[in-house]
């Protein structure tokens, strides 16, 4: 966890393309990337290989979403001239580094990774755990180090991944020379995780509590109408709670006028402010935010050739960079670099 | 297990470069490759990545032996114009296919692989098992299928590897189309495993019971002198046993005159044939076999540039072939093939 305040940093971030992105991604990460791209070199990896680690038997769930995620990126304001968007499966160095790192990480070490442990439980794997899923922290370490990223924006649930990456950096550097791989630090989002419409701490498409970046006016209206507030706030005149009240959490996340939100909170807490008024304010703010994103997204997704062109160009740049790291690692290990 | 009798087969074979090759490799595999290269396209993979799966912390043990193994190959008569010798770490498609296959193979399936189970025991891994070692059967399946090999010469301890490869072929073809990957069959060596000088069923450098292909005259003499015979054969006139008698197993493996060996066995069994005479016959035959191999090997190992040039050329050919397979698999899964 650190501040980004020098100019020499390199940022790697990305997403598993298992569905179009939603407002949770926007608040937790996309918005930050749009800002960061003006300050530091930033690579954005569409992690299709990682998406396949728990979708090995339904690859269409991943491959059909690659360009959807591309469209999301560009629609929210990620600029290909400032950020390099690239595709994981197009970068052989990432697979090759994973193979090399797998030899210095024990099975018991990856099994001990808290993030992996939790996800195994959540996804209901037990004996049917794919090997690819077990080793994905190693693959993620390959991604981060291949780009030479020293700043990795993540959620706090991903901190064990950064720890494991730095362990690999330490071991590989001991084998190949201290300057081979760069240590990395997590950059935590200033805003916590955005709760789902229903109040669940995790927003996800599969839980049905997400609002996608391409949501229509009607969908936005319906989501806000259905939004979980304070179940004890029965009459407008009653004092209401703002803790766990999704409308206020979302107002904090999206409303540009923080003074106004502070006033509304105070009013709601002392009683006299109805849920409907608060929801209208939130809806107006979301409609304003999402209308241009939806419009841009619609145009973008209809021009797949351009999206693929941008992805190809970014992947070529990323290929050049990651091949350099691979060559340094191979040379460090004494492996011939033949072509 | 099958006979090689049509012209459309493609053979993949190879070695982990963890030491110079010895007579066990010669009898079990190298001799067969020299014959097969005249009959079928044959790729020989120097499996440095696989060598690293249990040498992750001592890569020099692997990388220093790549050209040693190359020299062994050429010295025994493998011809680069007939066989394609290539380096595993130079072929990104092998790592990329491994990553894709890992998603359709469960951890419990690789843990159940009898070959891996045995090796884990033998090598004394327990909690310290490297992830790369656990998944090496998947990496081997990537090797075999990337080359489109349908015939794989292996020892009988490797049959579970072939079974696992065909399971992967079956699953991937179900996902990507029936013609994507080729099924393979094991080709068992006509000669069983050559026992060590000491009578141990397994010959290995680490057990100190091996005779390397570069053995000097003196080393050959000493190995044969020390060779385990029939401990009950105390006087020349006593009847001797040939079962478990390493001298006769080696005579079977190396002596060109099978009639003569049959006569010697009968003589030994009825009594009157001394160990010394048998050992002299074996030594003469080994000196004759190994003298030219040793000479050629000495010249080869002094010209590393040529060895590396041959390896590079073979790897380039193999790269082209394996990239084609990777592209077919990726297209079958729906992944973009961008460059």
XYZ file of C-alpha atoms in Angstrom:
678
model
C 0.000 0.000 0.000
C 1.555 3.192 -1.059
C 1.071 6.574 -2.619
C 1.796 7.158 -6.263
C 3.953 10.247 -6.203
C 7.022 9.768 -8.316
C 7.186 9.627 -12.071
C 9.198 6.437 -12.414
C 6.421 4.045 -11.489
C 4.836 1.572 -13.847
C 1.296 0.419 -13.231
C -0.258 -2.901 -14.171
C -3.944 -3.442 -13.732
C -6.561 -5.478 -15.515
C -9.694 -7.577 -15.473
C -10.835 -11.110 -16.117
C -13.168 -10.819 -19.111
C -15.957 -12.963 -17.707
C -18.699 -10.403 -18.314
C -19.194 -6.729 -19.138
C -17.919 -4.464 -16.381
C -20.232 -2.832 -13.868
C -20.291 0.107 -11.500
C -18.353 -1.866 -8.890
C -15.429 -2.031 -11.305
C -15.911 1.633 -12.116
C -15.660 2.802 -8.517
C -13.057 0.272 -7.406
C -10.700 0.602 -10.312
C -11.699 2.078 -13.692
C -12.140 5.623 -12.439
C -8.717 5.475 -10.808
C -7.145 4.199 -14.022
C -8.585 7.080 -15.997
C -6.861 9.439 -13.579
C -3.607 7.470 -13.302
C -3.057 7.260 -17.060
C -2.096 10.930 -17.038
C 0.537 10.388 -14.362
C 2.315 7.080 -15.052
C 2.856 4.510 -17.772
C -0.085 2.165 -17.324
C -0.664 -1.285 -18.791
C -4.144 -2.765 -18.647
C -4.248 -6.520 -19.100
C -7.375 -8.300 -20.256
C -6.711 -11.523 -18.351
C -8.422 -14.045 -20.592
C -6.118 -16.884 -19.512
C -6.934 -16.205 -15.889
C -10.616 -16.064 -16.794
C -10.253 -19.552 -18.233
C -8.810 -20.984 -15.007
C -12.325 -21.472 -13.664
C -14.093 -21.544 -17.023
C -11.977 -24.170 -18.753
C -15.020 -26.022 -20.002
C -16.927 -22.941 -21.131
C -14.339 -20.799 -22.903
C -17.074 -18.850 -24.707
C -17.878 -17.184 -21.375
C -14.404 -15.638 -21.515
C -13.688 -15.122 -25.203
C -17.057 -13.473 -25.901
C -16.315 -10.849 -23.290
C -12.880 -9.703 -24.425
C -14.197 -6.978 -26.705
C -17.029 -6.152 -24.275
C -14.405 -5.266 -21.702
C -12.432 -3.324 -24.333
C -15.564 -1.318 -25.073
C -16.072 -0.683 -21.347
C -12.523 0.606 -21.005
C -12.747 3.057 -23.865
C -16.267 4.131 -22.938
C -15.241 5.190 -19.420
C -12.345 7.211 -20.743
C -9.306 4.972 -20.837
C -7.278 6.331 -23.722
C -5.167 4.001 -25.851
C -2.662 6.793 -26.379
C -2.094 7.014 -22.605
C -2.757 3.452 -21.413
C -1.634 0.264 -23.143
C -4.461 -2.249 -23.309
C -3.272 -5.780 -24.041
C -4.473 -9.390 -24.062
C -2.930 -11.960 -21.731
C -3.205 -14.882 -24.166
C -1.355 -12.864 -26.813
C 1.749 -12.619 -24.629
C 3.742 -15.860 -24.591
C 6.264 -14.462 -22.106
C 3.572 -14.570 -19.411
C 3.049 -18.311 -19.888
C 6.785 -18.945 -20.121
C 7.540 -17.022 -16.935
C 4.710 -18.871 -15.183
C 6.360 -22.167 -16.130
C 9.687 -20.980 -14.724
C 8.188 -19.582 -11.509
C 6.158 -22.759 -10.872
C 9.419 -24.564 -10.158
C 10.279 -22.332 -7.222
C 6.837 -22.252 -5.587
C 5.624 -25.288 -3.672
C 2.126 -26.714 -3.848
C 1.682 -26.129 -0.125
C 2.577 -22.458 -0.572
C -0.123 -21.819 -3.174
C -2.605 -23.856 -1.152
C -1.870 -21.571 1.804
C -2.655 -18.386 -0.167
C -5.688 -16.895 1.645
C -7.189 -15.395 -1.515
C -7.045 -18.723 -3.324
C -8.410 -20.554 -0.287
C -11.409 -18.211 -0.107
C -12.092 -18.391 -3.799
C -11.913 -22.185 -3.787
C -14.603 -22.178 -1.088
C -16.713 -19.534 -2.830
C -16.620 -21.255 -6.181
C -17.455 -24.600 -4.628
C -14.376 -26.373 -5.997
C -13.152 -29.193 -3.840
C -11.710 -32.233 -5.559
C -12.551 -30.677 -8.912
C -10.161 -27.754 -8.544
C -8.494 -27.082 -11.920
C -4.698 -27.016 -11.695
C -4.777 -23.712 -13.571
C -6.851 -22.193 -10.793
C -4.520 -23.477 -8.087
C -1.506 -21.865 -9.722
C -3.119 -18.608 -10.838
C -1.258 -16.570 -8.170
C 1.954 -17.691 -9.884
C 0.577 -16.650 -13.237
C -0.369 -13.289 -11.741
C 3.182 -12.891 -10.430
C 4.378 -13.580 -13.964
C 2.089 -10.834 -15.282
C 3.219 -8.231 -12.764
C 6.926 -8.965 -13.078
C 6.896 -9.367 -16.859
C 5.732 -5.779 -17.193
C 8.134 -4.621 -14.507
C 5.168 -3.120 -12.681
C 5.985 -1.723 -9.251
C 2.505 -0.402 -8.491
C -0.505 -2.676 -8.677
C -3.952 -1.277 -7.909
C -5.904 -4.037 -6.130
C -8.694 -4.616 -3.663
C -7.618 -5.479 -0.121
C -8.657 -9.110 -0.716
C -5.830 -9.287 -3.247
C -2.999 -8.303 -0.883
C -1.830 -11.929 -0.466
C -1.230 -11.976 -4.245
C 1.185 -9.086 -3.973
C 2.946 -10.816 -1.078
C 3.311 -14.005 -3.095
C 4.595 -12.043 -6.093
C 7.309 -10.443 -3.987
C 8.324 -13.848 -2.625
C 8.826 -15.011 -6.207
C 10.748 -11.819 -7.027
C 12.998 -12.484 -4.058
C 13.678 -16.108 -4.998
C 14.196 -15.444 -8.700
C 16.524 -12.537 -7.999
C 18.534 -14.740 -5.634
C 18.940 -17.195 -8.528
C 19.495 -14.758 -11.356
C 20.830 -11.504 -9.968
C 19.372 -8.790 -7.771
C 18.277 -6.542 -10.629
C 16.309 -9.109 -12.616
C 12.786 -8.594 -11.307
C 11.185 -5.556 -9.728
C 9.379 -5.687 -6.392
C 5.826 -4.413 -6.441
C 3.473 -2.678 -4.045
C -0.285 -2.731 -3.835
C -2.174 0.489 -4.410
C -5.475 0.273 -2.562
C -8.447 2.103 -3.979
C -9.263 5.272 -1.953
C -12.911 4.180 -2.128
C -13.840 0.822 -0.557
C -15.784 -1.839 -2.384
C -19.113 -0.658 -3.794
C -21.970 -2.762 -2.350
C -24.553 -4.354 -4.641
C -27.998 -2.869 -5.167
C -29.348 -5.329 -2.559
C -26.817 -4.339 0.105
C -24.579 -7.358 -0.372
C -20.965 -6.259 0.174
C -19.962 -7.784 -3.161
C -21.464 -6.556 -6.410
C -21.477 -9.176 -9.094
C -23.370 -10.006 -12.219
C -23.921 -13.571 -11.047
C -25.509 -12.346 -7.796
C -27.911 -10.202 -9.868
C -27.132 -7.117 -7.773
C -24.907 -5.265 -10.238
C -25.525 -2.316 -12.502
C -23.521 -2.653 -15.691
C -21.802 0.244 -17.431
C -24.110 -0.277 -20.386
C -27.291 -0.215 -18.249
C -30.271 1.441 -19.957
C -32.185 4.350 -18.420
C -34.902 1.943 -17.370
C -32.424 -0.467 -15.782
C -30.832 2.384 -13.835
C -34.246 3.548 -12.683
C -35.255 0.056 -11.617
C -31.964 -0.615 -9.808
C -32.207 2.597 -7.798
C -35.898 1.991 -7.037
C -35.125 -1.495 -5.733
C -32.101 -0.320 -3.785
C -31.688 -1.406 -0.179
C -32.003 1.496 2.272
C -32.807 1.490 6.000
C -35.546 -1.105 6.605
C -36.383 0.666 9.917
C -37.065 3.967 8.130
C -40.839 3.492 7.742
C -42.185 7.052 7.722
C -40.481 10.079 6.170
C -40.465 11.794 9.552
C -38.616 8.868 11.231
C -34.852 9.210 11.799
C -33.018 6.980 9.301
C -29.699 5.133 9.344
C -27.053 5.756 6.745
C -24.768 2.865 7.777
C -25.487 -0.025 5.407
C -27.865 2.197 3.456
C -26.826 1.537 -0.133
C -28.295 4.775 -1.458
C -25.923 6.835 0.696
C -22.927 4.614 0.001
C -23.584 5.102 -3.690
C -24.130 8.851 -3.264
C -20.711 8.982 -1.582
C -19.236 7.090 -4.498
C -20.897 8.974 -7.348
C -22.280 12.352 -6.355
C -19.911 15.177 -7.298
C -21.216 17.549 -4.587
C -19.939 16.165 -1.294
C -21.425 19.059 0.726
C -24.864 18.306 -0.578
C -24.456 14.603 0.285
C -23.318 15.537 3.800
C -26.406 17.694 4.290
C -28.686 14.955 2.974
C -27.150 12.458 5.390
C -27.702 14.749 8.360
C -31.272 15.418 7.258
C -31.978 11.708 6.788
C -30.530 10.877 10.204
C -32.621 13.413 12.069
C -35.758 12.480 10.105
C -37.829 14.280 7.487
C -35.997 13.134 4.339
C -37.751 10.401 2.392
C -36.051 7.500 0.578
C -37.718 8.545 -2.673
C -36.036 11.976 -2.672
C -32.641 10.433 -1.928
C -33.127 7.845 -4.651
C -34.138 10.519 -7.147
C -30.945 12.421 -6.404
C -28.884 9.271 -6.854
C -30.698 8.276 -10.002
C -30.187 11.674 -11.590
C -26.514 11.478 -10.821
C -26.189 7.936 -12.238
C -28.184 8.798 -15.362
C -25.863 11.758 -15.943
C -22.766 9.609 -15.424
C -23.880 6.645 -17.493
C -25.642 8.286 -20.450
C -22.442 9.306 -22.282
C -20.676 6.040 -21.295
C -23.606 4.050 -22.707
C -23.603 6.085 -25.911
C -19.861 5.716 -26.471
C -20.063 2.041 -25.591
C -22.821 1.424 -28.132
C -20.759 2.966 -30.931
C -17.619 1.124 -29.842
C -19.161 -2.340 -29.610
C -20.526 -1.960 -33.130
C -17.014 -1.486 -34.477
C -15.280 -4.648 -33.349
C -12.564 -4.262 -35.935
C -11.380 -1.029 -34.361
C -11.506 -2.555 -30.877
C -9.464 -5.522 -32.046
C -7.028 -3.177 -33.778
C -6.433 -1.236 -30.568
C -6.034 -4.456 -28.609
C -3.575 -5.779 -31.179
C -1.492 -2.621 -31.121
C -1.367 -2.605 -27.326
C -0.527 -6.295 -27.237
C 2.345 -5.760 -29.658
C 3.805 -3.104 -27.382
C 3.292 -5.324 -24.353
C 4.846 -8.259 -26.214
C 8.021 -6.290 -26.798
C 8.251 -5.302 -23.123
C 7.440 -8.737 -21.684
C 9.805 -10.529 -24.066
C 12.622 -8.363 -22.729
C 11.868 -9.461 -19.169
C 11.665 -13.092 -20.246
C 15.050 -12.820 -21.978
C 16.626 -11.315 -18.845
C 15.190 -14.084 -16.650
C 16.294 -16.816 -19.052
C 19.792 -15.379 -19.314
C 19.901 -15.085 -15.541
C 19.068 -18.777 -15.232
C 21.616 -19.653 -17.923
C 19.039 -20.773 -20.491
C 19.927 -20.106 -24.126
C 17.934 -17.278 -25.721
C 17.935 -18.440 -29.306
C 15.376 -16.320 -31.141
C 1.892 -49.824 -27.324
C 2.072 -50.358 -30.996
C 4.203 -51.198 -33.985
C 5.586 -48.472 -36.187
C 4.684 -49.643 -39.662
C 3.083 -46.869 -41.642
C 4.755 -43.793 -43.031
C 2.360 -41.180 -41.654
C 3.496 -41.342 -38.061
C 5.289 -38.561 -36.241
C 7.537 -39.381 -33.326
C 8.349 -37.235 -30.340
C 10.993 -38.300 -27.903
C 13.452 -36.518 -25.687
C 15.395 -36.261 -22.476
C 15.658 -34.095 -19.395
C 19.152 -32.578 -19.591
C 20.122 -33.260 -15.998
C 23.394 -35.033 -16.838
C 25.259 -36.591 -19.751
C 23.456 -39.645 -21.099
C 24.558 -43.174 -20.264
C 24.258 -46.687 -21.603
C 20.806 -47.060 -20.042
C 19.568 -44.260 -22.306
C 21.412 -45.827 -25.232
C 19.739 -49.206 -24.887
C 16.330 -47.922 -23.812
C 15.963 -45.174 -26.337
C 18.863 -43.642 -28.271
C 19.596 -46.750 -30.339
C 15.941 -46.956 -31.318
C 15.903 -43.285 -32.329
C 18.889 -43.787 -34.593
C 16.934 -46.525 -36.389
C 13.575 -44.692 -36.392
C 14.940 -41.504 -37.914
C 15.198 -43.319 -41.242
C 11.546 -44.340 -41.125
C 9.509 -41.442 -39.718
C 9.695 -37.735 -39.032
C 11.215 -37.561 -35.560
C 11.444 -34.659 -33.154
C 13.797 -34.920 -30.199
C 13.058 -32.498 -27.405
C 15.695 -31.472 -24.892
C 13.294 -30.957 -22.003
C 15.097 -28.286 -20.035
C 11.891 -26.855 -18.572
C 10.920 -30.288 -17.321
C 14.419 -30.706 -15.916
C 13.870 -27.514 -13.942
C 10.658 -28.808 -12.324
C 12.715 -30.560 -9.665
C 15.832 -28.413 -10.013
C 14.240 -24.995 -9.697
C 16.832 -23.841 -7.212
C 19.821 -25.248 -9.066
C 19.200 -24.331 -12.706
C 22.882 -24.818 -13.531
C 22.333 -28.571 -13.165
C 20.015 -28.358 -16.164
C 21.424 -25.578 -18.308
C 24.980 -26.912 -18.170
C 23.811 -30.214 -19.587
C 21.886 -29.011 -22.630
C 24.885 -29.142 -24.940
C 26.201 -32.300 -23.227
C 23.025 -34.068 -24.277
C 23.265 -32.548 -27.762
C 26.774 -34.002 -28.046
C 25.505 -37.386 -26.859
C 22.790 -37.372 -29.513
C 25.094 -36.586 -32.386
C 27.817 -38.906 -31.109
C 25.523 -41.959 -31.115
C 24.383 -41.258 -34.644
C 21.319 -39.045 -34.457
C 21.485 -37.003 -37.634
C 20.155 -33.425 -37.684
C 19.175 -33.889 -41.326
C 16.876 -36.771 -40.332
C 15.810 -35.882 -36.788
C 14.864 -32.425 -35.528
C 16.547 -31.683 -32.214
C 14.947 -28.795 -30.345
C 14.927 -27.088 -26.962
C 11.774 -27.011 -24.838
C 12.401 -23.554 -23.364
C 12.794 -22.109 -26.860
C 9.226 -23.071 -27.778
C 6.658 -20.719 -26.245
C 3.749 -22.718 -27.651
C 4.570 -25.503 -25.189
C 4.178 -23.169 -22.207
C 1.070 -21.582 -23.681
C -0.605 -24.926 -24.330
C 0.300 -26.047 -20.810
C -1.492 -22.988 -19.435
C -4.593 -23.802 -21.494
C -4.587 -27.509 -20.601
C -4.149 -26.794 -16.876
C -7.678 -25.409 -16.844
C -9.230 -28.711 -17.877
C -7.209 -30.994 -15.594
C -8.034 -31.105 -11.898
C -5.489 -31.153 -9.110
C -6.828 -34.507 -7.921
C -6.307 -35.974 -11.398
C -2.609 -35.073 -11.512
C -2.166 -36.187 -7.916
C -3.610 -39.549 -8.935
C -1.088 -40.049 -11.769
C 0.908 -43.135 -10.699
C 4.139 -41.966 -12.321
C 3.995 -38.647 -10.494
C 3.059 -40.369 -7.230
C 6.085 -42.672 -7.474
C 8.437 -39.872 -8.403
C 7.223 -37.703 -5.538
C 8.067 -40.574 -3.187
C 11.428 -41.294 -4.834
C 12.534 -37.685 -4.816
C 11.476 -37.250 -1.201
C 9.160 -34.328 -1.896
C 6.283 -34.047 0.497
C 5.124 -30.600 1.481
C 7.937 -29.121 -0.585
C 6.613 -30.373 -3.927
C 7.142 -27.662 -6.565
C 3.941 -26.818 -8.442
C 5.873 -27.251 -11.679
C 6.611 -30.845 -10.763
C 2.982 -31.577 -9.897
C 1.792 -30.355 -13.279
C 4.575 -31.783 -15.436
C 2.305 -34.471 -16.921
C 0.219 -31.606 -18.322
C 3.325 -29.976 -19.712
C 4.285 -33.306 -21.282
C 0.841 -33.546 -22.864
C 1.446 -30.067 -24.275
C 4.747 -31.246 -25.762
C 3.294 -34.345 -27.396
C 0.215 -32.644 -28.803
C 2.022 -29.476 -29.911
C 4.150 -31.572 -32.244
C 1.153 -33.650 -33.346
C 3.111 -36.727 -32.320
C 1.109 -39.939 -32.490
C 3.938 -42.254 -31.471
C 5.872 -41.689 -28.273
C 8.702 -44.059 -27.337
C 8.602 -44.436 -23.536
C 9.506 -46.799 -20.742
C 6.600 -48.752 -19.268
C 6.710 -46.536 -16.162
C 5.624 -43.674 -18.410
C 2.404 -45.268 -19.686
C 0.216 -43.220 -17.293
C 1.599 -40.105 -19.000
C 0.298 -41.266 -22.346
C -3.083 -42.036 -20.795
C -3.258 -38.564 -19.276
C -2.250 -36.970 -22.574
C -5.075 -38.748 -24.369
C -7.563 -37.610 -21.730
C -6.493 -34.036 -22.445
C -6.747 -34.655 -26.196
C -10.267 -35.949 -25.684
C -11.365 -32.975 -23.566
C -9.750 -30.334 -25.752
C -11.188 -31.863 -28.905
C -14.639 -31.893 -27.313
C -14.211 -28.149 -26.696
C -12.543 -27.156 -29.947
C -13.420 -29.706 -32.624
C -12.577 -33.338 -33.159
C -9.600 -32.708 -35.434
C -7.720 -30.261 -33.226
C -5.347 -32.571 -31.361
C -3.981 -35.969 -32.319
C -4.214 -38.985 -30.039
C -0.922 -40.677 -29.266
C 0.271 -44.164 -28.524
C 3.237 -45.355 -26.509
C 5.980 -47.257 -28.276
C 7.688 -49.506 -25.759
C 11.367 -50.276 -26.222
C 11.920 -53.828 -27.526
C 14.672 -54.155 -24.920
C 13.690 -53.742 -21.249
C 15.453 -51.407 -18.897
C 19.215 -51.920 -18.652
C 20.239 -52.674 -15.061
C 23.034 -50.749 -13.381
C 26.544 -52.145 -13.018
C 25.629 -53.160 -9.446
C 22.515 -55.093 -10.463
C 20.072 -52.364 -9.424
C 17.141 -52.359 -11.873
C 17.570 -48.640 -12.462
C 20.781 -47.245 -13.894
C 21.387 -43.685 -12.878
C 24.268 -41.326 -12.482
C 23.132 -40.386 -8.982
C 23.163 -44.048 -7.906
C 26.765 -44.314 -9.155
C 25.956 -47.449 -11.150
C 25.877 -45.952 -14.625
C 28.340 -46.034 -17.485
C 28.213 -42.781 -19.428
C 28.488 -42.568 -23.207
C 31.723 -40.641 -22.774
C 33.273 -43.234 -20.430
C 37.033 -43.690 -20.853
C 38.660 -47.071 -21.589
C 39.665 -47.304 -17.952
C 36.157 -46.497 -16.713
C 34.694 -49.146 -18.985
C 37.231 -51.687 -17.759
C 36.534 -50.851 -14.132
C 32.738 -50.929 -14.555
C 32.852 -54.364 -16.165
C 35.316 -55.685 -13.571
C 33.029 -54.521 -10.762
C 29.937 -55.826 -12.447
C 27.485 -57.914 -10.429
C 27.322 -61.570 -11.601
C 26.104 -64.692 -9.787
C 27.322 -64.479 -6.173
C 26.852 -68.274 -5.898
C 29.228 -68.942 -8.817
C 32.357 -69.438 -6.710
C 34.463 -71.812 -8.838
C 34.682 -71.805 -12.617
C 33.451 -75.384 -12.673
C 30.293 -74.519 -10.691
C 27.026 -74.088 -12.609
C 26.149 -70.357 -12.727
C 22.922 -68.434 -12.934
C 22.221 -66.001 -15.715
C 19.024 -64.528 -14.204
C 19.973 -61.286 -12.488
C 23.537 -61.675 -13.784
C 24.289 -58.214 -15.134
C 27.067 -59.409 -17.432
C 24.642 -61.563 -19.410
C 21.897 -58.925 -19.440
C 24.445 -56.509 -20.875
C 25.730 -59.083 -23.364
C 22.124 -59.490 -24.542
C 21.857 -55.754 -24.893
C 25.157 -55.065 -26.623
C 26.745 -58.139 -28.207
C 26.070 -58.285 -31.921
C 26.459 -62.102 -32.125
C 23.362 -63.538 -30.441
C 24.379 -67.144 -31.213
C 27.624 -66.669 -29.392
C 25.825 -65.165 -26.363
C 23.373 -68.107 -26.339
C 26.290 -70.602 -26.302
C 28.033 -68.675 -23.517
C 24.875 -68.704 -21.417
C 24.467 -72.462 -21.801
C 28.135 -73.022 -20.959
C 27.890 -70.772 -17.878
C 24.761 -72.528 -16.658
C 26.233 -76.008 -16.902
C 29.544 -74.866 -15.351
C 33.038 -74.404 -16.702
C 32.809 -70.829 -17.898
C 34.430 -68.267 -15.633
C 33.163 -64.744 -14.920
C 36.460 -63.305 -16.130
C 36.042 -64.743 -19.632
C 32.458 -63.453 -19.847
C 33.501 -60.029 -18.622
C 36.340 -59.909 -21.141
C 33.881 -60.618 -23.935
C 31.529 -57.919 -22.685
C 34.313 -55.402 -22.200
C 35.647 -55.948 -25.696
C 32.203 -55.380 -27.091
C 31.654 -52.200 -25.025
C 35.102 -50.825 -25.898
C 34.312 -51.359 -29.560
C 30.921 -49.694 -29.254
C 32.031 -46.722 -27.176
C 35.422 -45.844 -28.692
C 34.005 -44.089 -31.788
C 31.151 -42.519 -29.770
C 33.697 -41.129 -27.313
C 35.855 -39.784 -30.099
C 32.988 -38.085 -31.894
C 31.668 -36.745 -28.617
C 35.019 -35.206 -27.713
C 35.163 -33.310 -30.996
C 31.532 -32.223 -30.719
C 31.696 -30.903 -27.180
C 34.698 -28.774 -28.130
C 32.639 -26.996 -30.761
C 29.749 -25.599 -28.752
C 28.933 -23.043 -31.395
C 28.099 -25.747 -33.901
C 26.024 -27.637 -31.334
C 24.104 -24.484 -30.490
C 23.641 -23.757 -34.195
C 22.089 -27.186 -34.776
C 19.872 -26.776 -31.737
C 18.790 -23.343 -32.924
C 17.941 -24.578 -36.392
C 15.935 -27.497 -35.025
C 14.173 -25.256 -32.547
C 13.190 -22.860 -35.322
C 11.598 -25.728 -37.264
C 9.870 -26.953 -34.120
C 8.719 -23.421 -33.331
C 6.956 -23.191 -36.661
C 5.209 -26.523 -36.153
C 4.187 -25.951 -32.531
C 2.943 -22.416 -33.223
C 0.573 -23.890 -35.804
C -0.906 -26.227 -33.229
C -1.224 -23.409 -30.719
C -3.043 -21.259 -33.280
C -5.484 -24.095 -34.038
C -6.187 -24.651 -30.342
C -6.658 -20.929 -29.699
C -8.978 -20.551 -32.669
C -10.888 -23.605 -31.512
C -11.393 -22.001 -28.104
C -12.370 -18.710 -29.733
C -9.293 -16.809 -28.556
C -7.992 -14.113 -30.901
C -4.772 -15.030 -32.703
C -3.282 -11.607 -33.163
C 0.327 -12.122 -34.226
